[in-house]
PDB file of C-alpha atoms in Angstrom:
ATOM      1  CA  MET L   4     139.791  22.913  87.261  1.00 70.00           C
ATOM      2  CA  LEU L   5     138.617  26.332  86.041  1.00 69.00           C
ATOM      3  CA  TYR L   6     136.960  27.022  82.710  1.00 74.00           C
ATOM      4  CA  THR L   7     136.931  30.427  81.475  1.00 74.00           C
ATOM      5  CA  VAL L   8     136.175  32.550  78.662  1.00 83.00           C
ATOM      6  CA  ASP L   9     138.319  35.997  78.256  1.00 80.00           C
ATOM      7  CA  GLY L  10     139.365  35.391  81.715  1.00 79.00           C
ATOM      8  CA  TRP L  11     136.101  35.289  83.199  1.00 74.00           C
ATOM      9  CA  GLU L  12     135.138  31.963  85.181  1.00 76.00           C
ATOM     10  CA  VAL L  13     132.248  29.860  83.870  1.00 77.00           C
ATOM     11  CA  TRP L  14     132.535  26.789  85.558  1.00 71.00           C
ATOM     12  CA  ASP L  15     134.355  25.269  88.681  1.00 72.00           C
ATOM     13  CA  ARG L  16     134.177  21.198  88.905  1.00 68.00           C
ATOM     14  CA  GLY L  17     136.111  18.968  90.975  1.00 69.00           C
ATOM     15  CA  GLN L  18     139.256  17.141  89.656  1.00 72.00           C
ATOM     16  CA  ALA L  19     137.416  13.929  88.319  1.00 75.00           C
ATOM     17  CA  THR L  20     134.783  15.508  86.378  1.00 80.00           C
ATOM     18  CA  SER L  21     137.327  18.018  84.894  1.00 80.00           C
ATOM     19  CA  LEU L  22     139.988  15.515  83.819  1.00 81.00           C
ATOM     20  CA  MET L  23     137.392  13.153  82.226  1.00 84.00           C
ATOM     21  CA  PHE L  24     135.962  16.261  80.174  1.00 86.00           C
ATOM     22  CA  GLY L  25     139.149  17.286  79.318  1.00 85.00           C
ATOM     23  CA  ASP L  26     140.600  13.835  78.131  1.00 87.00           C
ATOM     24  CA  LEU L  27     137.686  13.375  76.076  1.00 92.00           C
ATOM     25  CA  ILE L  28     137.911  16.636  74.147  1.00 93.00           C
ATOM     26  CA  PRO L  29     140.696  15.510  71.565  1.00 94.00           C
ATOM     27  CA  ALA L  30     139.030  12.256  70.852  1.00 95.00           C
ATOM     28  CA  VAL L  31     135.443  13.685  70.053  1.00 96.00           C
ATOM     29  CA  GLU L  32     137.616  16.483  68.113  1.00 97.00           C
ATOM     30  CA  ARG L  33     139.222  13.408  65.991  1.00 97.00           C
ATOM     31  CA  LEU L  34     135.819  11.867  65.363  1.00 95.00           C
ATOM     32  CA  VAL L  35     134.174  14.895  64.039  1.00 96.00           C
ATOM     33  CA  LYS L  36     137.202  16.366  62.539  1.00 97.00           C
ATOM     34  CA  GLN L  37     136.639  19.912  64.168  1.00 96.00           C
ATOM     35  CA  PRO L  38     138.305  21.844  66.852  1.00 97.00           C
ATOM     36  CA  SER L  39     136.125  22.292  70.055  1.00 96.00           C
ATOM     37  CA  GLY L  40     136.968  25.576  71.048  1.00 95.00           C
ATOM     38  CA  PHE L  41     138.136  24.206  74.565  1.00 92.00           C
ATOM     39  CA  THR L  42     141.941  24.883  75.152  1.00 88.00           C
ATOM     40  CA  ASN L  43     143.939  23.521  78.168  1.00 79.00           C
ATOM     41  CA  THR L  44     146.370  25.716  79.309  1.00 73.00           C
ATOM     42  CA  GLY L  45     148.064  23.191  81.449  1.00 72.00           C
ATOM     43  CA  TRP L  46     147.628  25.357  84.605  1.00 70.00           C
ATOM     44  CA  ASP L  47     144.288  23.758  85.753  1.00 74.00           C
ATOM     45  CA  GLU L  48     142.534  26.257  83.307  1.00 78.00           C
ATOM     46  CA  ILE L  49     140.534  25.420  80.104  1.00 83.00           C
ATOM     47  CA  GLN L  50     139.457  28.408  78.106  1.00 88.00           C
ATOM     48  CA  ILE L  51     136.850  28.397  76.068  1.00 91.00           C
ATOM     49  CA  ASP L  52     135.938  29.998  72.533  1.00 93.00           C
ATOM     50  CA  PRO L  53     132.381  30.368  72.339  1.00 93.00           C
ATOM     51  CA  GLU L  54     132.399  30.729  68.491  1.00 94.00           C
ATOM     52  CA  LYS L  55     134.389  27.664  68.105  1.00 96.00           C
ATOM     53  CA  VAL L  56     132.434  25.625  70.847  1.00 96.00           C
ATOM     54  CA  ARG L  57     129.133  26.167  68.593  1.00 97.00           C
ATOM     55  CA  ALA L  58     130.602  25.064  65.658  1.00 98.00           C
ATOM     56  CA  PHE L  59     131.661  22.014  67.410  1.00 98.00           C
ATOM     57  CA  LEU L  60     128.413  21.272  68.882  1.00 98.00           C
ATOM     58  CA  ALA L  61     127.071  21.461  65.230  1.00 98.00           C
ATOM     59  CA  ALA L  62     129.754  19.256  63.716  1.00 98.00           C
ATOM     60  CA  THR L  63     129.106  16.711  66.859  1.00 97.00           C
ATOM     61  CA  PHE L  64     125.481  16.620  66.230  1.00 97.00           C
ATOM     62  CA  ARG L  65     125.695  16.430  62.489  1.00 96.00           C
ATOM     63  CA  TYR L  66     128.132  13.251  62.874  1.00 97.00           C
ATOM     64  CA  LEU L  67     125.839  11.551  65.276  1.00 96.00           C
ATOM     65  CA  SER L  68     122.770  11.914  63.281  1.00 94.00           C
ATOM     66  CA  HIS L  69     124.805  10.102  60.285  1.00 94.00           C
ATOM     67  CA  SER L  70     126.790   7.709  62.231  1.00 92.00           C
ATOM     68  CA  GLY L  71     123.572   5.623  63.442  1.00 86.00           C
ATOM     69  CA  SER L  72     125.962   4.073  66.058  1.00 90.00           C
ATOM     70  CA  ALA L  73     123.556   3.742  69.680  1.00 91.00           C
ATOM     71  CA  PRO L  74     126.745   2.971  71.483  1.00 93.00           C
ATOM     72  CA  LEU L  75     128.828   6.059  70.594  1.00 93.00           C
ATOM     73  CA  ARG L  76     125.749   8.394  71.091  1.00 92.00           C
ATOM     74  CA  LEU L  77     125.521   6.866  74.680  1.00 92.00           C
ATOM     75  CA  MET L  78     129.388   7.254  75.238  1.00 93.00           C
ATOM     76  CA  VAL L  79     129.120  10.717  74.019  1.00 94.00           C
ATOM     77  CA  ARG L  80     126.227  11.708  75.643  1.00 94.00           C
ATOM     78  CA  GLY L  81     127.543  12.925  79.046  1.00 92.00           C
ATOM     79  CA  PHE L  82     130.631  14.666  77.232  1.00 94.00           C
ATOM     80  CA  LEU L  83     127.857  16.507  74.931  1.00 96.00           C
ATOM     81  CA  GLN L  84     125.930  17.368  78.274  1.00 94.00           C
ATOM     82  CA  VAL L  85     128.665  19.035  79.853  1.00 92.00           C
ATOM     83  CA  ALA L  86     129.983  20.814  76.541  1.00 95.00           C
ATOM     84  CA  LEU L  87     126.202  22.384  76.394  1.00 96.00           C
ATOM     85  CA  PHE L  88     126.193  23.460  79.857  1.00 92.00           C
ATOM     86  CA  LEU L  89     129.734  25.142  79.195  1.00 91.00           C
ATOM     87  CA  ASP L  90     128.299  26.601  75.908  1.00 94.00           C
ATOM     88  CA  TYR L  91     125.320  27.914  77.890  1.00 93.00           C
ATOM     89  CA  ARG L  92     127.333  29.635  80.548  1.00 89.00           C
ATOM     90  CA  ALA L  93     129.843  31.087  77.942  1.00 91.00           C
ATOM     91  CA  SER L  94     127.088  32.354  75.760  1.00 91.00           C
ATOM     92  CA  GLY L  95     124.191  32.752  78.071  1.00 91.00           C
ATOM     93  CA  GLU L  96     121.886  31.058  75.621  1.00 93.00           C
ATOM     94  CA  TRP L  97     120.996  27.337  75.190  1.00 94.00           C
ATOM     95  CA  TYR L  98     122.359  25.664  71.988  1.00 96.00           C
ATOM     96  CA  PRO L  99     119.422  24.717  69.816  1.00 96.00           C
ATOM     97  CA  VAL L 100     119.803  20.913  69.941  1.00 96.00           C
ATOM     98  CA  PRO L 101     118.486  19.361  66.801  1.00 96.00           C
ATOM     99  CA  GLU L 102     115.166  17.203  66.926  1.00 94.00           C
ATOM    100  CA  GLY L 103     115.812  13.667  67.747  1.00 93.00           C
ATOM    101  CA  PHE L 104     118.470  14.372  70.577  1.00 94.00           C
ATOM    102  CA  GLU L 105     116.260  14.701  73.739  1.00 91.00           C
ATOM    103  CA  ASP L 106     117.869  12.154  75.320  1.00 91.00           C
ATOM    104  CA  ILE L 107     120.758  14.380  75.634  1.00 91.00           C
ATOM    105  CA  THR L 108     118.929  17.389  76.531  1.00 91.00           C
ATOM    106  CA  GLU L 109     116.671  15.369  79.436  1.00 88.00           C
ATOM    107  CA  ASP L 110     119.055  15.791  81.987  1.00 84.00           C
ATOM    108  CA  LEU L 111     120.958  18.962  81.708  1.00 84.00           C
ATOM    109  CA  HIS L 112     119.327  20.542  84.558  1.00 83.00           C
ATOM    110  CA  LEU L 113     121.576  18.069  86.801  1.00 83.00           C
ATOM    111  CA  ILE L 114     124.905  19.733  85.739  1.00 82.00           C
ATOM    112  CA  THR L 115     125.594  22.655  88.058  1.00 77.00           C
TER     113      THR L 115
END
């Protein structure tokens, strides 16, 4: 599965990783009531709208900072790490993660 921005490939992952991330997108969108900027074309390609991804990340971190749910935060940790990595590949700059989310940023170097 390819992840692209304007036809430019930013990530090519194995099936299991891509399918799990893709399946979580609508769940987190519903949770934070914000479109993610990740669009599944149905052809083994996910298109990325960098501006929408940034707004989605902001909404997700805002939601998590107000929810107070440790289990929810743990469940979305990996999803957010992949989203942050894809945002970086799409925009060329790391998203400024708010203070208090060091647990989410600590293993970003493991994503390739």
